Amino acid sequence: MERTYLMIKPDGVQRGLIGEIISRFEKKGFQLVGMKFLRLTKEMAEKHYAEHVGKPFFPGLVEYIISGPVVAMCWEGKDVVSVSREMMGATNPAKAAPGTIRGAYAVDIGRNIIHGSDSPASAERELSIYFNAGELVEWDRSL
Ligand code: CMP
């Protein structure tokens, strides 16, 4: 089954949106298989956003993502990488459709509430930053 890495960013945590965001993915039918509440180190942030090194917004992005706690999650389900990105909406919340998470709760590209892996390969890379294999739980929702 496909897996993705989703992270509620410091703005999502500070604005009290943890429950709302988790609820959307649960109700959609995806399965939570790993979750941590943590504050990223600078090293973790630089590893996570390695592809953005050198871009003008990179220093601000790292400073922001380490400024407070985040919720790091692994979700599993059919096409979860692409479907969860649809549910999140466009990276720039100003362009995100109203029913999406960013469309409903954000206006600023630098404060866009949630991160989601953009491909299965990115998901694998990002999950390895936050979770050991043994920390992802296998469970049967039908029981
Ligand atoms: P995310 O999906 O976490 O991946 C990279 C992040 O960089 C993105 O969300 C935004 O929060 C941030 N980002 C991308 N482009 C810009 C930009 N032009 N200005 C500020 N932040 C940006």
mmCIF file with all atom_site columns, C-alpha atoms and ligand atoms in Angstrom:
data_model
loop_
_atom_site.group_PDB
_atom_site.id
_atom_site.type_symbol
_atom_site.label_atom_id
_atom_site.label_alt_id
_atom_site.label_comp_id
_atom_site.label_asym_id
_atom_site.label_entity_id
_atom_site.label_seq_id
_atom_site.pdbx_PDB_ins_code
_atom_site.Cartn_x
_atom_site.Cartn_y
_atom_site.Cartn_z
_atom_site.occupancy
_atom_site.B_iso_or_equiv
_atom_site.pdbx_formal_charge
_atom_site.auth_seq_id
_atom_site.auth_comp_id
_atom_site.auth_asym_id
_atom_site.auth_atom_id
_atom_site.pdbx_PDB_model_num
ATOM   1   C CA  . MET A 1 1   ? 0.000   0.000  0.000  1.00 0.00 ? 1   MET A CA  1
ATOM   2   C CA  . GLU A 1 2   ? 1.278   3.509  -0.840 1.00 0.00 ? 2   GLU A CA  1
ATOM   3   C CA  . ARG A 1 3   ? 2.570   5.739  1.956  1.00 0.00 ? 3   ARG A CA  1
ATOM   4   C CA  . THR A 1 4   ? 3.160   9.466  2.251  1.00 0.00 ? 4   THR A CA  1
ATOM   5   C CA  . TYR A 1 5   ? 4.717   11.901 4.670  1.00 0.00 ? 5   TYR A CA  1
ATOM   6   C CA  . LEU A 1 6   ? 2.401   14.655 5.901  1.00 0.00 ? 6   LEU A CA  1
ATOM   7   C CA  . MET A 1 7   ? 3.491   17.335 8.346  1.00 0.00 ? 7   MET A CA  1
ATOM   8   C CA  . ILE A 1 8   ? 1.331   19.899 10.109 1.00 0.00 ? 8   ILE A CA  1
ATOM   9   C CA  . LYS A 1 9   ? 3.640   22.928 10.185 1.00 0.00 ? 9   LYS A CA  1
ATOM   10  C CA  . PRO A 1 10  ? 4.125   25.306 13.132 1.00 0.00 ? 10  PRO A CA  1
ATOM   11  C CA  . ASP A 1 11  ? 1.353   27.625 11.890 1.00 0.00 ? 11  ASP A CA  1
ATOM   12  C CA  . GLY A 1 12  ? -1.140  24.742 11.726 1.00 0.00 ? 12  GLY A CA  1
ATOM   13  C CA  . VAL A 1 13  ? -0.232  23.687 15.263 1.00 0.00 ? 13  VAL A CA  1
ATOM   14  C CA  . GLN A 1 14  ? -0.361  27.238 16.632 1.00 0.00 ? 14  GLN A CA  1
ATOM   15  C CA  . ARG A 1 15  ? -3.742  27.882 15.066 1.00 0.00 ? 15  ARG A CA  1
ATOM   16  C CA  . GLY A 1 16  ? -5.296  24.795 16.628 1.00 0.00 ? 16  GLY A CA  1
ATOM   17  C CA  . LEU A 1 17  ? -5.813  22.904 13.371 1.00 0.00 ? 17  LEU A CA  1
ATOM   18  C CA  . ILE A 1 18  ? -4.269  19.539 14.322 1.00 0.00 ? 18  ILE A CA  1
ATOM   19  C CA  . GLY A 1 19  ? -7.605  17.824 14.969 1.00 0.00 ? 19  GLY A CA  1
ATOM   20  C CA  . GLU A 1 20  ? -9.297  19.294 11.910 1.00 0.00 ? 20  GLU A CA  1
ATOM   21  C CA  . ILE A 1 21  ? -6.495  18.229 9.581  1.00 0.00 ? 21  ILE A CA  1
ATOM   22  C CA  . ILE A 1 22  ? -6.156  14.701 10.959 1.00 0.00 ? 22  ILE A CA  1
ATOM   23  C CA  . SER A 1 23  ? -9.931  14.351 10.813 1.00 0.00 ? 23  SER A CA  1
ATOM   24  C CA  . ARG A 1 24  ? -9.993  15.174 7.092  1.00 0.00 ? 24  ARG A CA  1
ATOM   25  C CA  . PHE A 1 25  ? -7.536  12.401 6.253  1.00 0.00 ? 25  PHE A CA  1
ATOM   26  C CA  . GLU A 1 26  ? -9.257  9.891  8.566  1.00 0.00 ? 26  GLU A CA  1
ATOM   27  C CA  . LYS A 1 27  ? -12.668 10.630 7.066  1.00 0.00 ? 27  LYS A CA  1
ATOM   28  C CA  . LYS A 1 28  ? -11.285 10.364 3.544  1.00 0.00 ? 28  LYS A CA  1
ATOM   29  C CA  . GLY A 1 29  ? -10.357 6.782  4.379  1.00 0.00 ? 29  GLY A CA  1
ATOM   30  C CA  . PHE A 1 30  ? -6.603  6.941  4.769  1.00 0.00 ? 30  PHE A CA  1
ATOM   31  C CA  . GLN A 1 31  ? -4.864  5.124  7.595  1.00 0.00 ? 31  GLN A CA  1
ATOM   32  C CA  . LEU A 1 32  ? -2.510  6.743  10.087 1.00 0.00 ? 32  LEU A CA  1
ATOM   33  C CA  . VAL A 1 33  ? 0.486   4.457  10.610 1.00 0.00 ? 33  VAL A CA  1
ATOM   34  C CA  . GLY A 1 34  ? 2.971   6.819  12.319 1.00 0.00 ? 34  GLY A CA  1
ATOM   35  C CA  . MET A 1 35  ? 2.814   10.101 14.220 1.00 0.00 ? 35  MET A CA  1
ATOM   36  C CA  . LYS A 1 36  ? 5.204   12.278 16.263 1.00 0.00 ? 36  LYS A CA  1
ATOM   37  C CA  . PHE A 1 37  ? 4.895   15.701 17.866 1.00 0.00 ? 37  PHE A CA  1
ATOM   38  C CA  . LEU A 1 38  ? 8.313   17.319 17.705 1.00 0.00 ? 38  LEU A CA  1
ATOM   39  C CA  . ARG A 1 39  ? 10.349  20.402 17.087 1.00 0.00 ? 39  ARG A CA  1
ATOM   40  C CA  . LEU A 1 40  ? 12.693  20.033 14.106 1.00 0.00 ? 40  LEU A CA  1
ATOM   41  C CA  . THR A 1 41  ? 16.397  20.689 14.508 1.00 0.00 ? 41  THR A CA  1
ATOM   42  C CA  . LYS A 1 42  ? 18.081  22.941 11.929 1.00 0.00 ? 42  LYS A CA  1
ATOM   43  C CA  . GLU A 1 43  ? 19.821  19.840 10.540 1.00 0.00 ? 43  GLU A CA  1
ATOM   44  C CA  . MET A 1 44  ? 16.501  18.002 10.063 1.00 0.00 ? 44  MET A CA  1
ATOM   45  C CA  . ALA A 1 45  ? 14.957  21.049 8.389  1.00 0.00 ? 45  ALA A CA  1
ATOM   46  C CA  . GLU A 1 46  ? 17.887  21.428 5.992  1.00 0.00 ? 46  GLU A CA  1
ATOM   47  C CA  . LYS A 1 47  ? 17.694  17.732 5.133  1.00 0.00 ? 47  LYS A CA  1
ATOM   48  C CA  . HIS A 1 48  ? 13.941  17.846 4.624  1.00 0.00 ? 48  HIS A CA  1
ATOM   49  C CA  . TYR A 1 49  ? 14.118  20.917 2.351  1.00 0.00 ? 49  TYR A CA  1
ATOM   50  C CA  . ALA A 1 50  ? 17.419  19.992 0.636  1.00 0.00 ? 50  ALA A CA  1
ATOM   51  C CA  . GLU A 1 51  ? 15.914  20.584 -2.825 1.00 0.00 ? 51  GLU A CA  1
ATOM   52  C CA  . HIS A 1 52  ? 15.271  24.254 -1.939 1.00 0.00 ? 52  HIS A CA  1
ATOM   53  C CA  . VAL A 1 53  ? 18.839  25.083 -0.822 1.00 0.00 ? 53  VAL A CA  1
ATOM   54  C CA  . GLY A 1 54  ? 19.953  28.284 -2.539 1.00 0.00 ? 54  GLY A CA  1
ATOM   55  C CA  . LYS A 1 55  ? 16.453  29.588 -3.243 1.00 0.00 ? 55  LYS A CA  1
ATOM   56  C CA  . PRO A 1 56  ? 15.725  33.071 -1.886 1.00 0.00 ? 56  PRO A CA  1
ATOM   57  C CA  . PHE A 1 57  ? 13.055  31.807 0.524  1.00 0.00 ? 57  PHE A CA  1
ATOM   58  C CA  . PHE A 1 58  ? 15.210  28.968 1.928  1.00 0.00 ? 58  PHE A CA  1
ATOM   59  C CA  . PRO A 1 59  ? 16.624  30.734 5.035  1.00 0.00 ? 59  PRO A CA  1
ATOM   60  C CA  . GLY A 1 60  ? 13.165  31.984 6.039  1.00 0.00 ? 60  GLY A CA  1
ATOM   61  C CA  . LEU A 1 61  ? 11.641  28.581 5.379  1.00 0.00 ? 61  LEU A CA  1
ATOM   62  C CA  . VAL A 1 62  ? 14.125  26.828 7.683  1.00 0.00 ? 62  VAL A CA  1
ATOM   63  C CA  . GLU A 1 63  ? 13.828  29.502 10.360 1.00 0.00 ? 63  GLU A CA  1
ATOM   64  C CA  . TYR A 1 64  ? 10.066  29.174 10.286 1.00 0.00 ? 64  TYR A CA  1
ATOM   65  C CA  . ILE A 1 65  ? 9.828   25.376 10.237 1.00 0.00 ? 65  ILE A CA  1
ATOM   66  C CA  . ILE A 1 66  ? 12.031  25.099 13.352 1.00 0.00 ? 66  ILE A CA  1
ATOM   67  C CA  . SER A 1 67  ? 10.225  27.915 15.204 1.00 0.00 ? 67  SER A CA  1
ATOM   68  C CA  . GLY A 1 68  ? 7.702   25.648 16.933 1.00 0.00 ? 68  GLY A CA  1
ATOM   69  C CA  . PRO A 1 69  ? 6.407   22.091 17.129 1.00 0.00 ? 69  PRO A CA  1
ATOM   70  C CA  . VAL A 1 70  ? 5.113   20.175 14.123 1.00 0.00 ? 70  VAL A CA  1
ATOM   71  C CA  . VAL A 1 71  ? 3.058   16.992 13.744 1.00 0.00 ? 71  VAL A CA  1
ATOM   72  C CA  . ALA A 1 72  ? 5.003   14.472 11.643 1.00 0.00 ? 72  ALA A CA  1
ATOM   73  C CA  . MET A 1 73  ? 2.812   11.742 10.178 1.00 0.00 ? 73  MET A CA  1
ATOM   74  C CA  . CYS A 1 74  ? 2.893   8.731  7.924  1.00 0.00 ? 74  CYS A CA  1
ATOM   75  C CA  . TRP A 1 75  ? -0.402  7.986  6.167  1.00 0.00 ? 75  TRP A CA  1
ATOM   76  C CA  . GLU A 1 76  ? -1.197  4.950  4.083  1.00 0.00 ? 76  GLU A CA  1
ATOM   77  C CA  . GLY A 1 77  ? -3.794  4.269  1.398  1.00 0.00 ? 77  GLY A CA  1
ATOM   78  C CA  . LYS A 1 78  ? -4.632  3.998  -2.273 1.00 0.00 ? 78  LYS A CA  1
ATOM   79  C CA  . ASP A 1 79  ? -2.920  6.809  -4.219 1.00 0.00 ? 79  ASP A CA  1
ATOM   80  C CA  . VAL A 1 80  ? -2.365  8.614  -0.905 1.00 0.00 ? 80  VAL A CA  1
ATOM   81  C CA  . VAL A 1 81  ? 0.505   10.750 -2.296 1.00 0.00 ? 81  VAL A CA  1
ATOM   82  C CA  . SER A 1 82  ? -1.514  12.397 -5.059 1.00 0.00 ? 82  SER A CA  1
ATOM   83  C CA  . VAL A 1 83  ? -4.892  12.389 -3.296 1.00 0.00 ? 83  VAL A CA  1
ATOM   84  C CA  . SER A 1 84  ? -3.516  13.988 -0.109 1.00 0.00 ? 84  SER A CA  1
ATOM   85  C CA  . ARG A 1 85  ? -1.899  16.729 -2.216 1.00 0.00 ? 85  ARG A CA  1
ATOM   86  C CA  . GLU A 1 86  ? -5.267  17.382 -3.843 1.00 0.00 ? 86  GLU A CA  1
ATOM   87  C CA  . MET A 1 87  ? -6.791  17.632 -0.358 1.00 0.00 ? 87  MET A CA  1
ATOM   88  C CA  . MET A 1 88  ? -4.046  20.071 0.729  1.00 0.00 ? 88  MET A CA  1
ATOM   89  C CA  . GLY A 1 89  ? -4.523  22.364 -2.267 1.00 0.00 ? 89  GLY A CA  1
ATOM   90  C CA  . ALA A 1 90  ? -1.957  24.451 -4.141 1.00 0.00 ? 90  ALA A CA  1
ATOM   91  C CA  . THR A 1 91  ? 1.333   25.338 -2.401 1.00 0.00 ? 91  THR A CA  1
ATOM   92  C CA  . ASN A 1 92  ? 0.336   28.987 -2.611 1.00 0.00 ? 92  ASN A CA  1
ATOM   93  C CA  . PRO A 1 93  ? -2.834  29.182 -0.482 1.00 0.00 ? 93  PRO A CA  1
ATOM   94  C CA  . ALA A 1 94  ? -3.989  32.209 -2.460 1.00 0.00 ? 94  ALA A CA  1
ATOM   95  C CA  . LYS A 1 95  ? -4.391  29.848 -5.432 1.00 0.00 ? 95  LYS A CA  1
ATOM   96  C CA  . ALA A 1 96  ? -5.744  26.866 -3.471 1.00 0.00 ? 96  ALA A CA  1
ATOM   97  C CA  . ALA A 1 97  ? -9.360  25.831 -4.079 1.00 0.00 ? 97  ALA A CA  1
ATOM   98  C CA  . PRO A 1 98  ? -11.679 26.851 -1.214 1.00 0.00 ? 98  PRO A CA  1
ATOM   99  C CA  . GLY A 1 99  ? -12.521 23.310 -0.100 1.00 0.00 ? 99  GLY A CA  1
ATOM   100 C CA  . THR A 1 100 ? -8.891  22.301 0.334  1.00 0.00 ? 100 THR A CA  1
ATOM   101 C CA  . ILE A 1 101 ? -6.939  22.592 3.590  1.00 0.00 ? 101 ILE A CA  1
ATOM   102 C CA  . ARG A 1 102 ? -4.802  25.502 2.386  1.00 0.00 ? 102 ARG A CA  1
ATOM   103 C CA  . GLY A 1 103 ? -7.740  27.046 0.548  1.00 0.00 ? 103 GLY A CA  1
ATOM   104 C CA  . ALA A 1 104 ? -9.806  27.010 3.730  1.00 0.00 ? 104 ALA A CA  1
ATOM   105 C CA  . TYR A 1 105 ? -7.206  28.036 6.306  1.00 0.00 ? 105 TYR A CA  1
ATOM   106 C CA  . ALA A 1 106 ? -4.267  29.926 4.794  1.00 0.00 ? 106 ALA A CA  1
ATOM   107 C CA  . VAL A 1 107 ? -3.375  32.944 2.669  1.00 0.00 ? 107 VAL A CA  1
ATOM   108 C CA  . ASP A 1 108 ? 0.455   33.104 2.715  1.00 0.00 ? 108 ASP A CA  1
ATOM   109 C CA  . ILE A 1 109 ? 2.823   30.774 0.796  1.00 0.00 ? 109 ILE A CA  1
ATOM   110 C CA  . GLY A 1 110 ? 5.295   30.944 3.681  1.00 0.00 ? 110 GLY A CA  1
ATOM   111 C CA  . ARG A 1 111 ? 2.595   29.905 6.187  1.00 0.00 ? 111 ARG A CA  1
ATOM   112 C CA  . ASN A 1 112 ? 0.765   27.199 4.296  1.00 0.00 ? 112 ASN A CA  1
ATOM   113 C CA  . ILE A 1 113 ? -0.216  24.954 7.235  1.00 0.00 ? 113 ILE A CA  1
ATOM   114 C CA  . ILE A 1 114 ? 0.810   21.547 5.911  1.00 0.00 ? 114 ILE A CA  1
ATOM   115 C CA  . HIS A 1 115 ? 3.484   19.748 3.924  1.00 0.00 ? 115 HIS A CA  1
ATOM   116 C CA  . GLY A 1 116 ? 2.914   16.618 1.844  1.00 0.00 ? 116 GLY A CA  1
ATOM   117 C CA  . SER A 1 117 ? 5.370   14.548 -0.191 1.00 0.00 ? 117 SER A CA  1
ATOM   118 C CA  . ASP A 1 118 ? 5.175   15.239 -3.935 1.00 0.00 ? 118 ASP A CA  1
ATOM   119 C CA  . SER A 1 119 ? 5.950   11.680 -5.110 1.00 0.00 ? 119 SER A CA  1
ATOM   120 C CA  . PRO A 1 120 ? 6.329   8.157  -3.691 1.00 0.00 ? 120 PRO A CA  1
ATOM   121 C CA  . ALA A 1 121 ? 10.126  8.572  -3.933 1.00 0.00 ? 121 ALA A CA  1
ATOM   122 C CA  . SER A 1 122 ? 9.998   11.841 -1.956 1.00 0.00 ? 122 SER A CA  1
ATOM   123 C CA  . ALA A 1 123 ? 7.732   10.148 0.564  1.00 0.00 ? 123 ALA A CA  1
ATOM   124 C CA  . GLU A 1 124 ? 10.271  7.398  1.142  1.00 0.00 ? 124 GLU A CA  1
ATOM   125 C CA  . ARG A 1 125 ? 13.095  9.914  1.538  1.00 0.00 ? 125 ARG A CA  1
ATOM   126 C CA  . GLU A 1 126 ? 11.135  12.202 3.852  1.00 0.00 ? 126 GLU A CA  1
ATOM   127 C CA  . LEU A 1 127 ? 9.723   9.372  5.992  1.00 0.00 ? 127 LEU A CA  1
ATOM   128 C CA  . SER A 1 128 ? 13.272  8.152  6.638  1.00 0.00 ? 128 SER A CA  1
ATOM   129 C CA  . ILE A 1 129 ? 14.135  11.543 8.171  1.00 0.00 ? 129 ILE A CA  1
ATOM   130 C CA  . TYR A 1 130 ? 11.367  11.270 10.767 1.00 0.00 ? 130 TYR A CA  1
ATOM   131 C CA  . PHE A 1 131 ? 10.685  7.577  11.359 1.00 0.00 ? 131 PHE A CA  1
ATOM   132 C CA  . ASN A 1 132 ? 12.556  4.319  11.837 1.00 0.00 ? 132 ASN A CA  1
ATOM   133 C CA  . ALA A 1 133 ? 10.908  1.370  10.088 1.00 0.00 ? 133 ALA A CA  1
ATOM   134 C CA  . GLY A 1 134 ? 9.900   -0.042 13.493 1.00 0.00 ? 134 GLY A CA  1
ATOM   135 C CA  . GLU A 1 135 ? 7.969   3.126  14.346 1.00 0.00 ? 135 GLU A CA  1
ATOM   136 C CA  . LEU A 1 136 ? 5.448   2.668  11.541 1.00 0.00 ? 136 LEU A CA  1
ATOM   137 C CA  . VAL A 1 137 ? 2.595   0.565  12.867 1.00 0.00 ? 137 VAL A CA  1
ATOM   138 C CA  . GLU A 1 138 ? 0.743   -2.117 10.956 1.00 0.00 ? 138 GLU A CA  1
ATOM   139 C CA  . TRP A 1 139 ? -2.899  -2.401 11.997 1.00 0.00 ? 139 TRP A CA  1
ATOM   140 C CA  . ASP A 1 140 ? -6.171  -3.687 10.629 1.00 0.00 ? 140 ASP A CA  1
ATOM   141 C CA  . ARG A 1 141 ? -8.959  -1.095 10.604 1.00 0.00 ? 141 ARG A CA  1
ATOM   142 C CA  . SER A 1 142 ? -11.623 -3.686 9.871  1.00 0.00 ? 142 SER A CA  1
ATOM   143 C CA  . LEU A 1 143 ? -11.379 -5.294 13.329 1.00 0.00 ? 143 LEU A CA  1
HETATM 144 P P1  . CMP B 2 .   ? 6.085   22.807 1.170  1.00 0.00 ? 1   CMP B P1  1
HETATM 145 O O1  . CMP B 2 .   ? 5.053   22.030 0.458  1.00 0.00 ? 1   CMP B O1  1
HETATM 146 O O2  . CMP B 2 .   ? 6.384   22.461 2.574  1.00 0.00 ? 1   CMP B O2  1
HETATM 147 O O3  . CMP B 2 .   ? 7.450   22.736 0.345  1.00 0.00 ? 1   CMP B O3  1
HETATM 148 C C1  . CMP B 2 .   ? 8.362   23.778 0.255  1.00 0.00 ? 1   CMP B C1  1
HETATM 149 C C2  . CMP B 2 .   ? 7.901   24.989 0.982  1.00 0.00 ? 1   CMP B C2  1
HETATM 150 O O4  . CMP B 2 .   ? 8.600   26.162 0.676  1.00 0.00 ? 1   CMP B O4  1
HETATM 151 C C3  . CMP B 2 .   ? 6.481   25.284 0.580  1.00 0.00 ? 1   CMP B C3  1
HETATM 152 O O5  . CMP B 2 .   ? 5.626   24.337 1.144  1.00 0.00 ? 1   CMP B O5  1
HETATM 153 C C4  . CMP B 2 .   ? 6.310   26.714 1.062  1.00 0.00 ? 1   CMP B C4  1
HETATM 154 O O6  . CMP B 2 .   ? 5.964   26.758 2.437  1.00 0.00 ? 1   CMP B O6  1
HETATM 155 C C5  . CMP B 2 .   ? 7.711   27.241 0.872  1.00 0.00 ? 1   CMP B C5  1
HETATM 156 N N1  . CMP B 2 .   ? 7.772   28.081 -0.306 1.00 0.00 ? 1   CMP B N1  1
HETATM 157 C C6  . CMP B 2 .   ? 7.721   27.715 -1.578 1.00 0.00 ? 1   CMP B C6  1
HETATM 158 N N2  . CMP B 2 .   ? 7.818   28.785 -2.373 1.00 0.00 ? 1   CMP B N2  1
HETATM 159 C C7  . CMP B 2 .   ? 7.955   29.863 -1.565 1.00 0.00 ? 1   CMP B C7  1
HETATM 160 C C8  . CMP B 2 .   ? 8.088   31.248 -1.797 1.00 0.00 ? 1   CMP B C8  1
HETATM 161 N N3  . CMP B 2 .   ? 8.114   31.750 -3.022 1.00 0.00 ? 1   CMP B N3  1
HETATM 162 N N4  . CMP B 2 .   ? 8.172   32.042 -0.707 1.00 0.00 ? 1   CMP B N4  1
HETATM 163 C C9  . CMP B 2 .   ? 8.145   31.533 0.542  1.00 0.00 ? 1   CMP B C9  1
HETATM 164 N N5  . CMP B 2 .   ? 8.015   30.214 0.804  1.00 0.00 ? 1   CMP B N5  1
HETATM 165 C C10 . CMP B 2 .   ? 7.915   29.395 -0.242 1.00 0.00 ? 1   CMP B C10 1
#
